[in-house]
């Protein structure tokens, strides 16, 4: 079963494929396999590799952030990463629910 999942993820256009190609294992994001291990990764697991929320906000395009805002420094507070970054599904830009004219895009979309 693991082999079939690996082959499926290796060809995935979503974040799971990108992670797999960069040798990030299922356990790196989901922890030890157990009931519910396929739940979305928690922000703490994402930040173990992706620095801190502040560092992510600091790496965001400054010109874009001045005009449209910085999704990693949201006026909504610390949203869970999986709100936008879906992993095994197409990512969604949560901000577009209200900011309909903003040209947001994210990897794995």
mmCIF file of N, CA and C in Angstrom:
data_model
loop_
_atom_site.group_PDB
_atom_site.id
_atom_site.type_symbol
_atom_site.label_atom_id
_atom_site.label_comp_id
_atom_site.label_asym_id
_atom_site.label_seq_id
_atom_site.Cartn_x
_atom_site.Cartn_y
_atom_site.Cartn_z
ATOM 1 N N UNK A 1 0.820 -1.193 0.000
ATOM 2 C CA UNK A 1 0.000 0.000 0.000
ATOM 3 C C UNK A 1 0.866 1.261 0.000
ATOM 4 N N UNK A 2 1.934 1.268 0.787
ATOM 5 C CA UNK A 2 2.820 2.434 0.831
ATOM 6 C C UNK A 2 3.388 2.717 -0.553
ATOM 7 N N UNK A 3 3.747 1.653 -1.291
ATOM 8 C CA UNK A 3 4.305 1.821 -2.635
ATOM 9 C C UNK A 3 3.297 2.517 -3.548
ATOM 10 N N UNK A 4 2.010 2.101 -3.488
ATOM 11 C CA UNK A 4 0.985 2.718 -4.332
ATOM 12 C C UNK A 4 0.790 4.187 -3.971
ATOM 13 N N UNK A 5 0.781 4.478 -2.684
ATOM 14 C CA UNK A 5 0.631 5.867 -2.240
ATOM 15 C C UNK A 5 1.821 6.688 -2.718
ATOM 16 N N UNK A 6 3.034 6.147 -2.586
ATOM 17 C CA UNK A 6 4.233 6.868 -3.016
ATOM 18 C C UNK A 6 4.197 7.178 -4.503
ATOM 19 N N UNK A 7 3.773 6.211 -5.317
ATOM 20 C CA UNK A 7 3.701 6.438 -6.760
ATOM 21 C C UNK A 7 2.658 7.502 -7.091
ATOM 22 N N UNK A 8 1.540 7.471 -6.389
ATOM 23 C CA UNK A 8 0.481 8.457 -6.613
ATOM 24 C C UNK A 8 0.961 9.861 -6.231
ATOM 25 N N UNK A 9 1.628 9.976 -5.095
ATOM 26 C CA UNK A 9 2.099 11.277 -4.621
ATOM 27 C C UNK A 9 3.235 11.801 -5.495
ATOM 28 N N UNK A 10 4.104 10.916 -5.956
ATOM 29 C CA UNK A 10 5.233 11.331 -6.788
ATOM 30 C C UNK A 10 4.776 12.072 -8.042
ATOM 31 N N UNK A 11 3.625 11.708 -8.580
ATOM 32 C CA UNK A 11 3.131 12.364 -9.793
ATOM 33 C C UNK A 11 2.064 13.417 -9.500
ATOM 34 N N UNK A 12 1.845 13.727 -8.248
ATOM 35 C CA UNK A 12 0.810 14.691 -7.866
ATOM 36 C C UNK A 12 1.230 16.124 -8.211
ATOM 37 N N UNK A 13 0.302 16.937 -8.736
ATOM 38 C CA UNK A 13 0.607 18.344 -9.017
ATOM 39 C C UNK A 13 0.465 19.231 -7.778
ATOM 40 N N UNK A 14 0.064 18.632 -6.661
ATOM 41 C CA UNK A 14 -0.202 19.409 -5.449
ATOM 42 C C UNK A 14 1.030 19.446 -4.538
ATOM 43 N N UNK A 15 0.877 20.017 -3.372
ATOM 44 C CA UNK A 15 2.012 20.154 -2.452
ATOM 45 C C UNK A 15 2.586 18.813 -2.016
ATOM 46 N N UNK A 16 1.745 17.775 -1.930
ATOM 47 C CA UNK A 16 2.284 16.474 -1.544
ATOM 48 C C UNK A 16 3.341 16.000 -2.539
ATOM 49 N N UNK A 17 3.120 16.238 -3.829
ATOM 50 C CA UNK A 17 4.107 15.866 -4.843
ATOM 51 C C UNK A 17 5.393 16.660 -4.708
ATOM 52 N N UNK A 18 5.263 17.953 -4.454
ATOM 53 C CA UNK A 18 6.437 18.810 -4.265
ATOM 54 C C UNK A 18 7.226 18.372 -3.033
ATOM 55 N N UNK A 19 6.517 18.080 -1.943
ATOM 56 C CA UNK A 19 7.186 17.599 -0.737
ATOM 57 C C UNK A 19 7.887 16.267 -1.001
ATOM 58 N N UNK A 20 7.196 15.346 -1.655
ATOM 59 C CA UNK A 20 7.768 14.026 -1.937
ATOM 60 C C UNK A 20 9.035 14.145 -2.780
ATOM 61 N N UNK A 21 8.998 14.994 -3.790
ATOM 62 C CA UNK A 21 10.164 15.185 -4.657
ATOM 63 C C UNK A 21 11.337 15.795 -3.896
ATOM 64 N N UNK A 22 11.045 16.485 -2.788
ATOM 65 C CA UNK A 22 12.096 17.063 -1.948
ATOM 66 C C UNK A 22 12.402 16.179 -0.737
ATOM 67 N N UNK A 23 12.009 14.899 -0.838
ATOM 68 C CA UNK A 23 12.308 13.876 0.164
ATOM 69 C C UNK A 23 11.714 14.165 1.535
ATOM 70 N N UNK A 24 10.544 14.789 1.546
ATOM 71 C CA UNK A 24 9.790 14.974 2.787
ATOM 72 C C UNK A 24 8.868 13.766 2.906
ATOM 73 N N UNK A 25 8.956 13.047 4.014
ATOM 74 C CA UNK A 25 8.159 11.826 4.171
ATOM 75 C C UNK A 25 6.765 12.145 4.702
ATOM 76 N N UNK A 26 5.874 11.179 4.593
ATOM 77 C CA UNK A 26 4.521 11.331 5.139
ATOM 78 C C UNK A 26 4.598 11.634 6.641
ATOM 79 N N UNK A 27 5.502 10.931 7.340
ATOM 80 C CA UNK A 27 5.646 11.107 8.779
ATOM 81 C C UNK A 27 6.135 12.501 9.141
ATOM 82 N N UNK A 28 6.910 13.134 8.269
ATOM 83 C CA UNK A 28 7.392 14.487 8.556
ATOM 84 C C UNK A 28 6.228 15.454 8.754
ATOM 85 N N UNK A 29 5.155 15.261 8.011
ATOM 86 C CA UNK A 29 3.999 16.165 8.105
ATOM 87 C C UNK A 29 2.894 15.629 9.010
ATOM 88 N N UNK A 30 2.698 14.304 8.993
ATOM 89 C CA UNK A 30 1.554 13.724 9.696
ATOM 90 C C UNK A 30 1.922 12.974 10.966
ATOM 91 N N UNK A 31 3.203 12.824 11.263
ATOM 92 C CA UNK A 31 3.611 12.074 12.441
ATOM 93 C C UNK A 31 3.564 10.573 12.195
ATOM 94 N N UNK A 32 3.635 9.809 13.259
ATOM 95 C CA UNK A 32 3.647 8.351 13.185
ATOM 96 C C UNK A 32 2.283 7.857 12.711
ATOM 97 N N UNK A 33 2.243 6.914 11.736
ATOM 98 C CA UNK A 33 0.953 6.397 11.270
ATOM 99 C C UNK A 33 0.123 5.828 12.415
ATOM 100 N N UNK A 34 -1.101 6.289 12.527
ATOM 101 C CA UNK A 34 -2.046 5.861 13.545
ATOM 102 C C UNK A 34 -3.432 6.283 13.065
ATOM 103 N N UNK A 35 -4.498 5.852 13.729
ATOM 104 C CA UNK A 35 -5.823 6.306 13.289
ATOM 105 C C UNK A 35 -5.865 7.831 13.208
ATOM 106 N N UNK A 36 -6.303 8.341 12.075
ATOM 107 C CA UNK A 36 -6.360 9.786 11.880
ATOM 108 C C UNK A 36 -5.072 10.390 11.363
ATOM 109 N N UNK A 37 -4.045 9.552 11.066
ATOM 110 C CA UNK A 37 -2.752 10.099 10.623
ATOM 111 C C UNK A 37 -2.853 10.807 9.295
ATOM 112 N N UNK A 38 -3.954 10.590 8.569
ATOM 113 C CA UNK A 38 -4.121 11.278 7.294
ATOM 114 C C UNK A 38 -4.833 12.615 7.450
ATOM 115 N N UNK A 39 -5.028 13.050 8.683
ATOM 116 C CA UNK A 39 -5.581 14.382 8.923
ATOM 117 C C UNK A 39 -4.598 15.434 8.416
ATOM 118 N N UNK A 40 -5.075 16.653 8.130
ATOM 119 C CA UNK A 40 -4.146 17.713 7.692
ATOM 120 C C UNK A 40 -3.037 17.933 8.722
ATOM 121 N N UNK A 41 -1.880 18.284 8.231
ATOM 122 C CA UNK A 41 -0.753 18.587 9.121
ATOM 123 C C UNK A 41 -1.088 19.809 9.969
ATOM 124 N N UNK A 42 -0.603 19.821 11.177
ATOM 125 C CA UNK A 42 -0.767 20.975 12.066
ATOM 126 C C UNK A 42 0.284 22.024 11.709
ATOM 127 N N UNK A 43 0.009 23.274 12.016
ATOM 128 C CA UNK A 43 0.938 24.369 11.707
ATOM 129 C C UNK A 43 2.320 24.117 12.314
ATOM 130 N N UNK A 44 2.370 23.535 13.510
ATOM 131 C CA UNK A 44 3.660 23.276 14.156
ATOM 132 C C UNK A 44 4.516 22.344 13.298
ATOM 133 N N UNK A 45 3.871 21.365 12.652
ATOM 134 C CA UNK A 45 4.619 20.444 11.794
ATOM 135 C C UNK A 45 5.129 21.172 10.552
ATOM 136 N N UNK A 46 4.319 22.060 9.994
ATOM 137 C CA UNK A 46 4.751 22.839 8.825
ATOM 138 C C UNK A 46 5.937 23.729 9.199
ATOM 139 N N UNK A 47 5.824 24.375 10.358
ATOM 140 C CA UNK A 47 6.844 25.335 10.771
ATOM 141 C C UNK A 47 8.146 24.666 11.205
ATOM 142 N N UNK A 48 8.125 23.363 11.424
ATOM 143 C CA UNK A 48 9.362 22.647 11.737
ATOM 144 C C UNK A 48 10.344 22.749 10.570
ATOM 145 N N UNK A 49 9.827 22.847 9.349
ATOM 146 C CA UNK A 49 10.679 23.003 8.158
ATOM 147 C C UNK A 49 10.618 24.413 7.580
ATOM 148 N N UNK A 50 9.468 25.041 7.706
ATOM 149 C CA UNK A 50 9.243 26.331 7.045
ATOM 150 C C UNK A 50 9.452 27.522 7.983
ATOM 151 N N UNK A 51 10.388 27.424 8.888
ATOM 152 C CA UNK A 51 10.790 28.528 9.765
ATOM 153 C C UNK A 51 9.652 28.938 10.690
ATOM 154 N N UNK A 52 9.391 30.212 10.788
ATOM 155 C CA UNK A 52 8.334 30.743 11.648
ATOM 156 C C UNK A 52 7.351 31.533 10.792
ATOM 157 N N UNK A 53 6.205 31.861 11.367
ATOM 158 C CA UNK A 53 5.232 32.685 10.637
ATOM 159 C C UNK A 53 5.856 34.029 10.261
ATOM 160 N N UNK A 54 6.643 34.593 11.164
ATOM 161 C CA UNK A 54 7.287 35.883 10.899
ATOM 162 C C UNK A 54 8.266 35.773 9.732
ATOM 163 N N UNK A 55 9.034 34.683 9.701
ATOM 164 C CA UNK A 55 9.991 34.485 8.604
ATOM 165 C C UNK A 55 9.262 34.310 7.272
ATOM 166 N N UNK A 56 8.160 33.573 7.279
ATOM 167 C CA UNK A 56 7.375 33.404 6.053
ATOM 168 C C UNK A 56 6.826 34.743 5.579
ATOM 169 N N UNK A 57 6.314 35.538 6.513
ATOM 170 C CA UNK A 57 5.789 36.863 6.157
ATOM 171 C C UNK A 57 6.899 37.742 5.595
ATOM 172 N N UNK A 58 8.100 37.653 6.163
ATOM 173 C CA UNK A 58 9.228 38.458 5.709
ATOM 174 C C UNK A 58 9.722 38.085 4.325
ATOM 175 N N UNK A 59 9.492 36.835 3.907
ATOM 176 C CA UNK A 59 9.930 36.391 2.583
ATOM 177 C C UNK A 59 8.915 36.719 1.495
ATOM 178 N N UNK A 60 7.726 37.166 1.885
ATOM 179 C CA UNK A 60 6.680 37.445 0.899
ATOM 180 C C UNK A 60 7.025 38.701 0.112
ATOM 181 N N UNK A 61 6.644 38.742 -1.145
ATOM 182 C CA UNK A 61 6.926 39.865 -2.044
ATOM 183 C C UNK A 61 6.452 41.191 -1.436
ATOM 184 N N UNK A 62 7.385 42.111 -1.221
ATOM 185 C CA UNK A 62 7.090 43.383 -0.533
ATOM 186 C C UNK A 62 6.126 44.273 -1.320
ATOM 187 N N UNK A 63 6.336 44.379 -2.623
ATOM 188 C CA UNK A 63 5.452 45.220 -3.445
ATOM 189 C C UNK A 63 4.027 44.684 -3.430
ATOM 190 N N UNK A 64 3.895 43.387 -3.583
ATOM 191 C CA UNK A 64 2.574 42.763 -3.560
ATOM 192 C C UNK A 64 1.918 42.990 -2.201
ATOM 193 N N UNK A 65 2.689 42.789 -1.130
ATOM 194 C CA UNK A 65 2.157 42.949 0.225
ATOM 195 C C UNK A 65 1.697 44.377 0.483
ATOM 196 N N UNK A 66 2.420 45.370 -0.029
ATOM 197 C CA UNK A 66 2.000 46.767 0.154
ATOM 198 C C UNK A 66 0.647 47.027 -0.497
ATOM 199 N N UNK A 67 0.446 46.444 -1.657
ATOM 200 C CA UNK A 67 -0.795 46.694 -2.391
ATOM 201 C C UNK A 67 -1.949 45.813 -1.917
ATOM 202 N N UNK A 68 -1.684 44.520 -1.696
ATOM 203 C CA UNK A 68 -2.758 43.569 -1.448
ATOM 204 C C UNK A 68 -2.758 42.971 -0.045
ATOM 205 N N UNK A 69 -1.696 43.150 0.694
ATOM 206 C CA UNK A 69 -1.591 42.521 2.010
ATOM 207 C C UNK A 69 -0.707 41.288 1.947
ATOM 208 N N UNK A 70 -0.302 40.837 3.102
ATOM 209 C CA UNK A 70 0.582 39.679 3.215
ATOM 210 C C UNK A 70 -0.211 38.540 3.859
ATOM 211 N N UNK A 71 -0.507 37.480 3.120
ATOM 212 C CA UNK A 71 -1.321 36.403 3.685
ATOM 213 C C UNK A 71 -0.662 35.683 4.863
ATOM 214 N N UNK A 72 0.661 35.810 5.010
ATOM 215 C CA UNK A 72 1.336 35.190 6.149
ATOM 216 C C UNK A 72 1.422 36.140 7.343
ATOM 217 N N UNK A 73 0.840 37.312 7.200
ATOM 218 C CA UNK A 73 0.721 38.276 8.302
ATOM 219 C C UNK A 73 -0.706 38.825 8.211
ATOM 220 N N UNK A 74 -1.648 37.942 8.433
ATOM 221 C CA UNK A 74 -3.056 38.209 8.173
ATOM 222 C C UNK A 74 -3.713 39.040 9.270
ATOM 223 N N UNK A 75 -4.648 39.865 8.865
ATOM 224 C CA UNK A 75 -5.462 40.609 9.824
ATOM 225 C C UNK A 75 -6.402 39.661 10.572
ATOM 226 N N UNK A 76 -6.483 38.409 10.133
ATOM 227 C CA UNK A 76 -7.317 37.404 10.800
ATOM 228 C C UNK A 76 -6.555 36.647 11.884
ATOM 229 N N UNK A 77 -5.284 36.975 12.070
ATOM 230 C CA UNK A 77 -4.474 36.291 13.074
ATOM 231 C C UNK A 77 -3.753 35.093 12.487
ATOM 232 N N UNK A 78 -3.335 34.189 13.342
ATOM 233 C CA UNK A 78 -2.579 33.008 12.915
ATOM 234 C C UNK A 78 -3.529 31.916 12.432
ATOM 235 N N UNK A 79 -3.805 31.924 11.146
ATOM 236 C CA UNK A 79 -4.630 30.869 10.561
ATOM 237 C C UNK A 79 -3.805 29.601 10.422
ATOM 238 N N UNK A 80 -4.460 28.460 10.482
ATOM 239 C CA UNK A 80 -3.766 27.207 10.255
ATOM 240 C C UNK A 80 -3.305 27.147 8.803
ATOM 241 N N UNK A 81 -2.130 26.621 8.566
ATOM 242 C CA UNK A 81 -1.561 26.557 7.212
ATOM 243 C C UNK A 81 -2.508 25.864 6.232
ATOM 244 N N UNK A 82 -3.220 24.815 6.712
ATOM 245 C CA UNK A 82 -4.094 24.020 5.847
ATOM 246 C C UNK A 82 -5.326 24.786 5.377
ATOM 247 N N UNK A 83 -5.573 25.982 5.897
ATOM 248 C CA UNK A 83 -6.678 26.798 5.391
ATOM 249 C C UNK A 83 -6.445 27.091 3.908
ATOM 250 N N UNK A 84 -5.200 27.329 3.525
ATOM 251 C CA UNK A 84 -4.859 27.584 2.115
ATOM 252 C C UNK A 84 -4.102 26.416 1.493
ATOM 253 N N UNK A 85 -3.119 25.904 2.207
ATOM 254 C CA UNK A 85 -2.211 24.879 1.683
ATOM 255 C C UNK A 85 -2.793 23.502 1.982
ATOM 256 N N UNK A 86 -3.434 22.899 0.977
ATOM 257 C CA UNK A 86 -4.214 21.671 1.185
ATOM 258 C C UNK A 86 -3.400 20.381 1.165
ATOM 259 N N UNK A 87 -2.206 20.399 0.647
ATOM 260 C CA UNK A 87 -1.375 19.198 0.655
ATOM 261 C C UNK A 87 -1.754 18.186 -0.405
ATOM 262 N N UNK A 88 -2.808 17.422 -0.166
ATOM 263 C CA UNK A 88 -3.210 16.358 -1.085
ATOM 264 C C UNK A 88 -4.317 16.790 -2.044
ATOM 265 N N UNK A 89 -4.719 18.015 -1.984
ATOM 266 C CA UNK A 89 -5.748 18.581 -2.864
ATOM 267 C C UNK A 89 -5.219 19.887 -3.427
ATOM 268 N N UNK A 90 -5.946 20.458 -4.352
ATOM 269 C CA UNK A 90 -5.552 21.767 -4.878
ATOM 270 C C UNK A 90 -5.611 22.792 -3.750
ATOM 271 N N UNK A 91 -4.553 23.570 -3.601
ATOM 272 C CA UNK A 91 -4.532 24.629 -2.598
ATOM 273 C C UNK A 91 -5.544 25.701 -2.982
ATOM 274 N N UNK A 92 -6.042 26.402 -1.975
ATOM 275 C CA UNK A 92 -7.018 27.460 -2.212
ATOM 276 C C UNK A 92 -6.527 28.749 -1.570
ATOM 277 N N UNK A 93 -6.831 29.852 -2.174
ATOM 278 C CA UNK A 93 -6.432 31.147 -1.630
ATOM 279 C C UNK A 93 -7.602 31.675 -0.806
ATOM 280 N N UNK A 94 -7.544 31.451 0.495
ATOM 281 C CA UNK A 94 -8.613 31.830 1.414
ATOM 282 C C UNK A 94 -8.947 33.313 1.306
ATOM 283 N N UNK A 95 -7.935 34.142 1.099
ATOM 284 C CA UNK A 95 -8.122 35.598 1.023
ATOM 285 C C UNK A 95 -9.112 35.996 -0.069
ATOM 286 N N UNK A 96 -9.175 35.191 -1.132
ATOM 287 C CA UNK A 96 -10.047 35.529 -2.259
ATOM 288 C C UNK A 96 -11.525 35.411 -1.918
ATOM 289 N N UNK A 97 -11.844 34.838 -0.775
ATOM 290 C CA UNK A 97 -13.235 34.793 -0.332
ATOM 291 C C UNK A 97 -13.798 36.191 -0.132
ATOM 292 N N UNK A 98 -12.957 37.135 0.280
ATOM 293 C CA UNK A 98 -13.370 38.537 0.472
ATOM 294 C C UNK A 98 -12.678 39.478 -0.512
ATOM 295 N N UNK A 99 -11.381 39.282 -0.690
ATOM 296 C CA UNK A 99 -10.577 40.151 -1.558
ATOM 297 C C UNK A 99 -10.603 39.595 -2.983
ATOM 298 N N UNK A 100 -11.766 39.681 -3.615
ATOM 299 C CA UNK A 100 -12.009 38.988 -4.885
ATOM 300 C C UNK A 100 -11.164 39.494 -6.047
ATOM 301 N N UNK A 101 -10.661 40.709 -5.962
ATOM 302 C CA UNK A 101 -9.886 41.261 -7.081
ATOM 303 C C UNK A 101 -8.378 41.125 -6.897
ATOM 304 N N UNK A 102 -7.929 40.540 -5.803
ATOM 305 C CA UNK A 102 -6.489 40.404 -5.544
ATOM 306 C C UNK A 102 -5.911 39.270 -6.387
ATOM 307 N N UNK A 103 -4.744 39.464 -6.987
ATOM 308 C CA UNK A 103 -4.143 38.439 -7.853
ATOM 309 C C UNK A 103 -3.308 37.416 -7.075
ATOM 310 N N UNK A 104 -3.880 36.833 -6.018
ATOM 311 C CA UNK A 104 -3.163 35.843 -5.217
ATOM 312 C C UNK A 104 -3.033 34.525 -5.966
ATOM 313 N N UNK A 105 -1.904 33.874 -5.794
ATOM 314 C CA UNK A 105 -1.734 32.492 -6.245
ATOM 315 C C UNK A 105 -0.755 31.827 -5.288
ATOM 316 N N UNK A 106 -0.864 30.513 -5.158
ATOM 317 C CA UNK A 106 0.017 29.775 -4.250
ATOM 318 C C UNK A 106 0.429 28.457 -4.899
ATOM 319 N N UNK A 107 1.572 27.893 -4.467
ATOM 320 C CA UNK A 107 2.008 26.606 -5.011
ATOM 321 C C UNK A 107 0.965 25.521 -4.749
ATOM 322 N N UNK A 108 0.817 24.616 -5.690
ATOM 323 C CA UNK A 108 -0.108 23.500 -5.526
ATOM 324 C C UNK A 108 -1.547 23.857 -5.808
ATOM 325 N N UNK A 109 -1.762 24.971 -6.476
ATOM 326 C CA UNK A 109 -3.118 25.450 -6.724
ATOM 327 C C UNK A 109 -3.739 24.756 -7.904
#
